[in-house]
Every structure is written in C-alpha cells, then in structure tokens.
mmCIF file of C-alpha atoms in Angstrom:
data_model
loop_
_atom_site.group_PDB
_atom_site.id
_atom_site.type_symbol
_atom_site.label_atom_id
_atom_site.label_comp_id
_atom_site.label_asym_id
_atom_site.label_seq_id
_atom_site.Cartn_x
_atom_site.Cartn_y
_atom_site.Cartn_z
ATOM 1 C CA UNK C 1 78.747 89.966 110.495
ATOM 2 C CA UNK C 2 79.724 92.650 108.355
ATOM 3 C CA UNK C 3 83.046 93.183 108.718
ATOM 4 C CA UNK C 4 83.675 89.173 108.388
ATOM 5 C CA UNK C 5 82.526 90.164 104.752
ATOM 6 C CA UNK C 6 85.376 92.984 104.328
ATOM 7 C CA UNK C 7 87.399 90.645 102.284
ATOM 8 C CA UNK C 8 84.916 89.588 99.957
ATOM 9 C CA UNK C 9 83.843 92.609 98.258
ATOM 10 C CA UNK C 10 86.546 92.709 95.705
ATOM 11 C CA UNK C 11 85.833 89.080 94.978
ATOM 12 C CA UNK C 12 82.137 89.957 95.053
ATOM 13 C CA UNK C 13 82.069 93.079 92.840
ATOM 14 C CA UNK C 14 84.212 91.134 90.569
ATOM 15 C CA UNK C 15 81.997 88.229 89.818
ATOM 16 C CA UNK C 16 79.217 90.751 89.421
ATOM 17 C CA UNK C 17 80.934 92.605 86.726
ATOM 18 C CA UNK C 18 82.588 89.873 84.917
ATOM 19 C CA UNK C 19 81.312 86.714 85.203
ATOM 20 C CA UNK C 20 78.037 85.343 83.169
ATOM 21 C CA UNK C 21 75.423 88.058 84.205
ATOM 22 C CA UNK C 22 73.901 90.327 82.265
ATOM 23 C CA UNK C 23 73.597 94.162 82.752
ATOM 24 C CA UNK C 24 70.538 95.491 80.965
ATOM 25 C CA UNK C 25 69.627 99.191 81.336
ATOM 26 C CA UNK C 26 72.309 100.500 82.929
ATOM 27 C CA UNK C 27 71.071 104.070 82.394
ATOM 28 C CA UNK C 28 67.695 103.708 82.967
ATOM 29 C CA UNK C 29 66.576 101.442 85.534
ATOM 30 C CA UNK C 30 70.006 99.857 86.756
ATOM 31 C CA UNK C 31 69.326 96.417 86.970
ATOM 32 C CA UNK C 32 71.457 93.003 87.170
ATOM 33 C CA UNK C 33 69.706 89.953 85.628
ATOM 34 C CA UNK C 34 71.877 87.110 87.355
ATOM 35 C CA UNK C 35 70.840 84.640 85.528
ATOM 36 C CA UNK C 36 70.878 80.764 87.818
ATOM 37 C CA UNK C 37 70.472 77.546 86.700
ATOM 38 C CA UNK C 38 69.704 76.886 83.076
ATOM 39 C CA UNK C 39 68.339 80.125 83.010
ATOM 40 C CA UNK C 40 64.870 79.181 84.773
ATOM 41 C CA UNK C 41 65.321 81.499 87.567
ATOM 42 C CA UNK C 42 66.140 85.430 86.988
ATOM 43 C CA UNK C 43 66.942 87.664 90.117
ATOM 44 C CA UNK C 44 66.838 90.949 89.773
ATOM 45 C CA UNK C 45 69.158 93.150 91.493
ATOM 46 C CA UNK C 46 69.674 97.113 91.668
ATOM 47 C CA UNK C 47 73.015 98.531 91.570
ATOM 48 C CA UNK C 48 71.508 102.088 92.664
ATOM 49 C CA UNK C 49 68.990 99.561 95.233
ATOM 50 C CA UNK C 50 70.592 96.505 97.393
ATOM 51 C CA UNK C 51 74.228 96.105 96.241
ATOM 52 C CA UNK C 52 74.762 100.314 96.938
ATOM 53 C CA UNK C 53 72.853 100.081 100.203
ATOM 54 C CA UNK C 54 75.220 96.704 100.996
ATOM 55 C CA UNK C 55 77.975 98.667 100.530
ATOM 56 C CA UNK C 56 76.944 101.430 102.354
ATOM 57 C CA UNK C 57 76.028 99.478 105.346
ATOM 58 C CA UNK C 58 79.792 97.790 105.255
ATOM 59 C CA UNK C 59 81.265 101.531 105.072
ATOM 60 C CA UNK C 60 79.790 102.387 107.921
ATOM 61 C CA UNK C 61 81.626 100.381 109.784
ATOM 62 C CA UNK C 62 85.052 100.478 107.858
ATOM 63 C CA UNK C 63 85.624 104.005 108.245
ATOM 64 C CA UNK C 64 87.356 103.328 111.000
ATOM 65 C CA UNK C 65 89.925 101.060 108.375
ATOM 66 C CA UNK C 66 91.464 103.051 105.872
ATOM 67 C CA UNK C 67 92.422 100.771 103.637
ATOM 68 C CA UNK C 68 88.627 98.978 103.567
ATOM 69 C CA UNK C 69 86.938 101.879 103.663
ATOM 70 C CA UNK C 70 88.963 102.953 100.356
ATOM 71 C CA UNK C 71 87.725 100.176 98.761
ATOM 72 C CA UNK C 72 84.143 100.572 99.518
ATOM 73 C CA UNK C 73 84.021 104.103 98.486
ATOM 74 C CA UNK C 74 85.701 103.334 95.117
ATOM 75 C CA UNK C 75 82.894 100.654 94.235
ATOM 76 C CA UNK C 76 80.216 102.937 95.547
ATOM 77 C CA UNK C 77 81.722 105.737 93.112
ATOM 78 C CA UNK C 78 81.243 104.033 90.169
ATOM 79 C CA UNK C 79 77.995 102.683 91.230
ATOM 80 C CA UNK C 80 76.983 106.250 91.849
ATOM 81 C CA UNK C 81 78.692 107.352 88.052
ATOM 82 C CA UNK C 82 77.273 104.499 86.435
ATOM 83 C CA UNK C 83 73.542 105.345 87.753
ATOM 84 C CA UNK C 84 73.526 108.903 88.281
ATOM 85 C CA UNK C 85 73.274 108.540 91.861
ATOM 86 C CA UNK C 86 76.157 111.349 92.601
ATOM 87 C CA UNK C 87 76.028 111.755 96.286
ATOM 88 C CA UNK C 88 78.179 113.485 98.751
ATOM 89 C CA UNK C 89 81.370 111.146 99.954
ATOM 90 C CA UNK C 90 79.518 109.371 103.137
ATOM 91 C CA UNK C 91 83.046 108.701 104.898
ATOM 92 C CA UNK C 92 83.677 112.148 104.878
ATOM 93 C CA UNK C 93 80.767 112.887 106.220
ATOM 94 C CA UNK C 94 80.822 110.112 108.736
ATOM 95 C CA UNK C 95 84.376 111.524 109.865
ATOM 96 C CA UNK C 96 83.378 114.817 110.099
ATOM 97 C CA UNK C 97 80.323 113.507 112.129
ATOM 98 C CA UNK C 98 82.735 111.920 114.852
ATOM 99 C CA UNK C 99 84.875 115.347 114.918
ATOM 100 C CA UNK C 100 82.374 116.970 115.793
ATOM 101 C CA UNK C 101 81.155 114.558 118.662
ATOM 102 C CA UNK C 102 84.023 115.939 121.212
ATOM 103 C CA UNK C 103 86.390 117.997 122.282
ATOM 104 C CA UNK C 104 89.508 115.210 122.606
ATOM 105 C CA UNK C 105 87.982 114.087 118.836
ATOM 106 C CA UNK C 106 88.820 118.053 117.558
ATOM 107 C CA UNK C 107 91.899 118.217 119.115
ATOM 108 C CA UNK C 108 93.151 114.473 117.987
ATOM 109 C CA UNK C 109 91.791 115.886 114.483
ATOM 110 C CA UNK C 110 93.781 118.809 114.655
ATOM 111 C CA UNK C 111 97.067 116.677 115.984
ATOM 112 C CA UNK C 112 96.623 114.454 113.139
ATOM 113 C CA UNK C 113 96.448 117.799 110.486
ATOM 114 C CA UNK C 114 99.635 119.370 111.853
ATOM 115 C CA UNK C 115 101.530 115.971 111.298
ATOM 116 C CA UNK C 116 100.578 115.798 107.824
ATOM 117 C CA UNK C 117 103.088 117.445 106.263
ATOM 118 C CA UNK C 118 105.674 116.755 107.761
ATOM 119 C CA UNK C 119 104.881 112.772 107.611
ATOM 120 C CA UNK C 120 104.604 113.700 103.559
ATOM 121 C CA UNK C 121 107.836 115.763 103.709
ATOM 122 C CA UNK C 122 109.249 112.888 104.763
ATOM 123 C CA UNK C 123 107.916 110.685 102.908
ATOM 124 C CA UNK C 124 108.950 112.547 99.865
ATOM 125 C CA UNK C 125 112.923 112.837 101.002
ATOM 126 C CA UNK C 126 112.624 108.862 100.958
ATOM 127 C CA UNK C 127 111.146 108.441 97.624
ATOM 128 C CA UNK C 128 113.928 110.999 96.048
ATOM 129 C CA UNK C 129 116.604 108.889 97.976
ATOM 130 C CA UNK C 130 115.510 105.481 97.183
ATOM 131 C CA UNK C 131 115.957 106.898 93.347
ATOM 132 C CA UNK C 132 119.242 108.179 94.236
ATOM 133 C CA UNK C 133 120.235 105.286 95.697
ATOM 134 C CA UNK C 134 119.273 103.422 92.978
ATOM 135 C CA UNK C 135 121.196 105.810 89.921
ATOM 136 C CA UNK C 136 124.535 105.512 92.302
ATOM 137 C CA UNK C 137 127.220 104.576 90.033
ATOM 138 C CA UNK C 138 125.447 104.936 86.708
ATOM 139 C CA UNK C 139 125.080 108.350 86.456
ATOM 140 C CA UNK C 140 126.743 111.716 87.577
ATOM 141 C CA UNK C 141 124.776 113.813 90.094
ATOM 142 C CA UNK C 142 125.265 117.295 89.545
ATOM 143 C CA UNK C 143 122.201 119.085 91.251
ATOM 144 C CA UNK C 144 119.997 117.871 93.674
ATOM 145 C CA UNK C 145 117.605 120.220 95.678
ATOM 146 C CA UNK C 146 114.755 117.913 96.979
ATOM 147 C CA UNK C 147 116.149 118.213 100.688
ATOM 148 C CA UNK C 148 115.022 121.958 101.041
ATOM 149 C CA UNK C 149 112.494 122.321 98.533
ATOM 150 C CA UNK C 150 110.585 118.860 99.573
ATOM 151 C CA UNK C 151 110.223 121.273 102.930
ATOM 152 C CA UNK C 152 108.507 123.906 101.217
ATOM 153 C CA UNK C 153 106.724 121.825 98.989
ATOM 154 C CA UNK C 154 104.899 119.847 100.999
ATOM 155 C CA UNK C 155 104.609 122.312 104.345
ATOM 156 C CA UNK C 156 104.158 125.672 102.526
ATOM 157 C CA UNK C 157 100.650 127.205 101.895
ATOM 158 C CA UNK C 158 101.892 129.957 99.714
ATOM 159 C CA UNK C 159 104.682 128.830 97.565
ATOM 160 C CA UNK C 160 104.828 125.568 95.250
ATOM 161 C CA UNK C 161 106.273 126.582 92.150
ATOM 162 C CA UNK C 162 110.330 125.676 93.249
ATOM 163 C CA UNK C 163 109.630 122.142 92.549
ATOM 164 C CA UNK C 164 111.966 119.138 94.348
ATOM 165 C CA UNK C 165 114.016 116.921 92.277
ATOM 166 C CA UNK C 166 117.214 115.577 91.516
ATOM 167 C CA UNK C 167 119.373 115.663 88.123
ATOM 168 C CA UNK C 168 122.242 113.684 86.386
ATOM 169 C CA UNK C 169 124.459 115.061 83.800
ATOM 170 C CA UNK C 170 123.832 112.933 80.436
ATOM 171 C CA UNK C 171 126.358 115.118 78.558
ATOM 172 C CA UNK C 172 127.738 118.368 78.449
ATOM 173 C CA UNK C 173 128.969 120.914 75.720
ATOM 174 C CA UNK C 174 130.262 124.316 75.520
ATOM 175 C CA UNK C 175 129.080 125.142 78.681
ATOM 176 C CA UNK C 176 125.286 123.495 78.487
ATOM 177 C CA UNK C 177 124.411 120.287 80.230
ATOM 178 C CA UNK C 178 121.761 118.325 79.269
ATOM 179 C CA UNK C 179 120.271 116.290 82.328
ATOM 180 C CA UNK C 180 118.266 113.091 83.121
ATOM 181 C CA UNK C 181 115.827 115.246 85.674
ATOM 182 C CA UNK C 182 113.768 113.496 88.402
ATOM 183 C CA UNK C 183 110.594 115.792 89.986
ATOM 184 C CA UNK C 184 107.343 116.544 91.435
ATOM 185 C CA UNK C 185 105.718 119.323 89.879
ATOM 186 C CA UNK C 186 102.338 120.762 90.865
ATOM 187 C CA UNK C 187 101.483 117.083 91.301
ATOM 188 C CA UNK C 188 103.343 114.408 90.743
ATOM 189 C CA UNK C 189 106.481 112.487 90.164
ATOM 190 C CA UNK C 190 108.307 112.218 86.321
ATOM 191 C CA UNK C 191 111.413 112.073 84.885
ATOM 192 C CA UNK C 192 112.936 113.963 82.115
ATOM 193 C CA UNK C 193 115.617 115.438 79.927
ATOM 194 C CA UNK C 194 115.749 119.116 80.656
ATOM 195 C CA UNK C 195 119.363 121.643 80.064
ATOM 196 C CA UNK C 196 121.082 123.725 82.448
ATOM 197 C CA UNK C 197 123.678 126.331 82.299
ATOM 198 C CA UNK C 198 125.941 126.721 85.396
ATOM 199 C CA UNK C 199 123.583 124.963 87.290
ATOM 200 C CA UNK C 200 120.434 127.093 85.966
ATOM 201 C CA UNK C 201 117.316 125.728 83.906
ATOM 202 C CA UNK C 202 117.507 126.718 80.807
ATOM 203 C CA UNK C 203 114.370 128.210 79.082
ATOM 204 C CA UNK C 204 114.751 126.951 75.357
ATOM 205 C CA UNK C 205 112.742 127.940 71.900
ATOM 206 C CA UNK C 206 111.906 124.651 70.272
ATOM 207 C CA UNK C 207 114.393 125.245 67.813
ATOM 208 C CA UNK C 208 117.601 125.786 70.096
ATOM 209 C CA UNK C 209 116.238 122.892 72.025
ATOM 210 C CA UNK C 210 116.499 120.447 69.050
ATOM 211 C CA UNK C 211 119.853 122.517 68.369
ATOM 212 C CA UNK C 212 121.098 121.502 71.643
ATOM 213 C CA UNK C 213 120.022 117.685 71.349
ATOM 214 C CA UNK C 214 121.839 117.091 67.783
ATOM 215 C CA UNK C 215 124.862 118.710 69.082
ATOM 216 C CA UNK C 216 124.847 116.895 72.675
ATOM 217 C CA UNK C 217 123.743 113.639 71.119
ATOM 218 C CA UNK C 218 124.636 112.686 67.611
ATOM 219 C CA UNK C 219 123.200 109.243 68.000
ATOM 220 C CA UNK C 220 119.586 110.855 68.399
ATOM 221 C CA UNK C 221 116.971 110.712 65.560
ATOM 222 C CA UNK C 222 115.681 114.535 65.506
ATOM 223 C CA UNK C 223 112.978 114.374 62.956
ATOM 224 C CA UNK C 224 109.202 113.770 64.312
ATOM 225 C CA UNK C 225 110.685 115.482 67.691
ATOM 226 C CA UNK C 226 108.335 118.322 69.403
ATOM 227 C CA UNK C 227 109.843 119.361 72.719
ATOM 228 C CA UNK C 228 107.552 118.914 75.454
ATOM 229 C CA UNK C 229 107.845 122.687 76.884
ATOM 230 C CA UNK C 230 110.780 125.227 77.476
ATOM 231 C CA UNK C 231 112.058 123.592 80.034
ATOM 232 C CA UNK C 232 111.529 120.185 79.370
ATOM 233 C CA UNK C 233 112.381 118.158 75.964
ATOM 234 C CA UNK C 234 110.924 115.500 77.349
ATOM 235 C CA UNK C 235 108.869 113.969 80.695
ATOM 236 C CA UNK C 236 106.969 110.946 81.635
ATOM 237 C CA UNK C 237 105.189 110.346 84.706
ATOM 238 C CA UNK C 238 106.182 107.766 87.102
ATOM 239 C CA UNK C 239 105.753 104.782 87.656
ATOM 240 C CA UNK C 240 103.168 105.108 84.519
ATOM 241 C CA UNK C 241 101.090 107.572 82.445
ATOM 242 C CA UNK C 242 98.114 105.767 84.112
ATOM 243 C CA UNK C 243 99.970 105.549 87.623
ATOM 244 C CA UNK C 244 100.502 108.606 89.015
ATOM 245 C CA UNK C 245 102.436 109.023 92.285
ATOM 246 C CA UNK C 246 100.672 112.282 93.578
ATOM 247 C CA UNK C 247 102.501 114.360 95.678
ATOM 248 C CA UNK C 248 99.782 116.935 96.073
ATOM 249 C CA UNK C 249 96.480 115.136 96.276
ATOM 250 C CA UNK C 250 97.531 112.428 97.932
ATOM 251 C CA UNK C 251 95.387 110.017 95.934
ATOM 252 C CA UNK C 252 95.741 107.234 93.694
ATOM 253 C CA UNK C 253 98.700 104.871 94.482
ATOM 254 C CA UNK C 254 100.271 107.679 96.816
ATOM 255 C CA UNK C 255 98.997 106.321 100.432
ATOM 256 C CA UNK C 256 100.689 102.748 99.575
ATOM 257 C CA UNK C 257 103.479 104.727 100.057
ATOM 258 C CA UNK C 258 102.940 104.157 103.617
ATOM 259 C CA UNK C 259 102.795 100.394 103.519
ATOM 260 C CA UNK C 260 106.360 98.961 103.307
ATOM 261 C CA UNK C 261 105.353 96.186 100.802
ATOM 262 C CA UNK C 262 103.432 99.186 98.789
ATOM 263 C CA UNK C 263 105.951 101.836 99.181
ATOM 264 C CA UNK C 264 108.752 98.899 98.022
ATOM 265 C CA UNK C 265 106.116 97.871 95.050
ATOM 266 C CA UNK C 266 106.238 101.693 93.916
ATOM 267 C CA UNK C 267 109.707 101.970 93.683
ATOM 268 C CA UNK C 268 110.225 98.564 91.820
ATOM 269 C CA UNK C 269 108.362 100.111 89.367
ATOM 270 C CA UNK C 270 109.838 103.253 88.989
ATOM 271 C CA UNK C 271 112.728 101.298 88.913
ATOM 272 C CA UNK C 272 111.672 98.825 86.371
ATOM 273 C CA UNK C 273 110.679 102.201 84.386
ATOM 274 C CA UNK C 274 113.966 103.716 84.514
ATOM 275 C CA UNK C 275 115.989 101.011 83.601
ATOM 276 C CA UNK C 276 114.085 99.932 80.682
ATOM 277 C CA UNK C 277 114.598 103.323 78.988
ATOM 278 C CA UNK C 278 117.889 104.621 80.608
ATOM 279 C CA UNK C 279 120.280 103.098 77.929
ATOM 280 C CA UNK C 280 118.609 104.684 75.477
ATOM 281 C CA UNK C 281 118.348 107.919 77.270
ATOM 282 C CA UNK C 282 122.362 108.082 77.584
ATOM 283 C CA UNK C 283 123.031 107.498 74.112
ATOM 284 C CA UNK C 284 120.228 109.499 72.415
ATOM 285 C CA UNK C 285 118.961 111.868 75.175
ATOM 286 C CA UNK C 286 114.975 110.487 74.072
ATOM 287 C CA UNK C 287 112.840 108.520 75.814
ATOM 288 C CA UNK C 288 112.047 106.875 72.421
ATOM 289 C CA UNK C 289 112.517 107.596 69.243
ATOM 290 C CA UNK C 290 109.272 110.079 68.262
ATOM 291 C CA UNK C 291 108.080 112.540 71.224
#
C-alpha cells in the first residue's frame, strides 16, 4: 500500500506547504491547522508527529529505490530542520543495516565501492566532451587535460589539486593568451577567463590582470572590475550559482547525471549558459560588465 503512494508525496508535501493551510508554531509545537469546510472543522497535524512518521514508514521501503528514497529523505530533512528533530540519516543506517546482514551483502558492497570511481571518471570524460563537442567550430582549443587528470581526480585518494578542464584561446598578445577555461575544482564544474603563457597558468597581481584584459580586449569596460583570484579573472559555476554540478560530493543535481533524460537536461543548461554569455565573452573577455 505504501509504495502505491511513492508518487504522491511530492504532490502531497506540496499541497501541505502551499495551499490554504495554516502553519502556526512552527518552532514550538509544530503543528498544521488544515483548515476543511468553511472552517468548522480544524485537524491538527504534527510535522515532527504523523506526516514525519508517514514518511518514515514509506522510506523504509524505498531504500531499495534511489531515486524515491532521495525524495523522502529530502522532505524528512527539512521536517527535521524546521522542528529541531535532527536525527541521524535513517537510509544510511538502514543500508548499513543490510551490509551487515551477510557475507555476499559485504562483498556486493565492496564491488559496488571499487566501481565508483571509475563509473564517475567516466562520467566526468563525458561531461567535458559533450562541452567540447558543443564549442567545436566556435572557438580554438588550445589545452585540454581532462583525459588524464579526470583519472586522478576522481580515483586518487591523495592528490586533487591538478584540476580537469578544457580551455579556448579568446585572444592572444605578446606571448599571453587569455582563455575561456572550463573545470572542476575541489568541487564542481565552472567556467572562466583565466591567462596562460606557453601553455602555463599564469599567477597574476590584480593589477597586471586588469593590465592584461585592456590590452587583450579593448572593447572591455575595466572600471568596477575585481579579479576573482590569481588565476582566475573571472568564474561562474555551472549550470547555475544555485545549481551546482558536484564532482566531489556527488550531491545535488550530480546523480541525474546518470539518467539520460537528466544527464541531457544538465548539459542543455550548461549549454543554454554558455551561449547566452559567450558573445560577450569574445569581445570583452567579462562575463558581464561589473565582476
């Protein structure tokens, strides 16, 4: 009976949090006065009480599914942030639990681990190629690493700090070009307008960076312009500020990459991202006009 009510807990939580009810002492005692009728009849119902324990009940069941169990624990979360009822993560637990239960459950466990990264590896070469794919004919390609370093990003324990990417040359001049840079860092993807010299990263003061910028690109406004770091004069994260495609983690938006109508839904808006800026980028080397 449960699971047949999967699919309704979006719809669910959603009616309870916007439509006409009224949510009085949320920090005290928790309660949702649904109101019925003309307002005769008032049921009382506790977030922290019934709707949590609801939840909980459906969860464990949908463990077992990913993408329902996901769900679930997201609601519960904010149930648990809004109340003060900070527990630990019941899925982990309940996957821990069945681990634990045998020896072909440990070693499936363990199969599973080793496959990890190279499954994200993997998954990371596609994402850099699908942007490649996508800046082929636009844009010059003078440096691209991601192939190696995606290996030692995503299957190394010791060593993160060479981060994957690919760059285009925007312009060059006396020996300097300044490049449209795509990356993961620590985390997660961005794009950016970074310098190299003979194919190294330049490490820039603010002023030589803004040097470099009015000389590469006489079309660009420098005033109100604050680099973003040595390295970078500029970054944003992508698809959005709010969206972050986390490399490290694995959070967020990032296991969507693993549905094909997700993973194709990512890169539209990456795309969408680039190509709304990228004119702009060419003739001015700025994302906007203030940074």
């Amino acid at each position: 009976m449960l699971l047949t009510n999967f699919l309704t807990i979006h719809l669910l939580l959603n009616l309870l949090l916007t439509s006409l009810f009224y949510f009085y002492s949320v920090f005290s005692s928790a309660f949702l006065y649904v109101f019925g009728g003309k307002g005769s009849n008032v049921d009382c119902l506790s977030f922290a009480g019934k709707i949590r324990e609801w939840l909980l009940r459906c969860g464990e069941i949908a463990w077992r599914q990913p993408a329902i169990a996901e769900i679930i624990r997201q609601y519960i979360k904010l149930l648990d942030e809004l109340t003060g009822n900070v527990q630990e993560d019941i899925y982990m637990q309940q996957i821990r639990n069945e681990i634990k239960k045998s020896q072909i459950n440990f070693e499936s466990a363990v199969a599973i681990a080793n496959s990890l990264p190279i499954i994200k590896t993997e998954m990371m070469k596609r994402v850099f190629a699908e942007i490649e794919k996508h800046m082929e004919g636009r844009l010059i390609k003078f440096n691209s690493d991601y192939q190696d370093r995606a290996i030692q990003y995503c299957q190394s324990k010791i060593d993160k700090r060479k981060f994957p990417g690919v760059a285009y040359c925007l312009t060059e001049s006396d020996g300097k070009i300044a490049a449209l840079r795509f990356e993961v860092d620590w985390d997660s993807l961005y794009m950016g307008v970074t310098f190299y010299a003979e194919e190294k990263h330049l490490e820039c003061s603010e002023d030589k960076m803004l040097e470099m910028l009015a000389a590469m690109f006489p079309a660009a406004n420098c005033q109100n312009i604050k680099p973003g770091s040595k390295h970078w004069l500029w970054w944003k994260y992508l698809p959005a500020e709010d969206m972050l495609l986390n490399f490290n983690a694995c959070n967020g938006i990032y296991p969507q990459l693993y549905d094909e109508n997700g993973f194709n839904n990512i890169m539209k808006l990456i795309f969408e991202q680039i190509d709304g800026h990228l004119d702009h980028i060419i003739e001015t080397g700025l994302y906007e006009e203030s940074l």
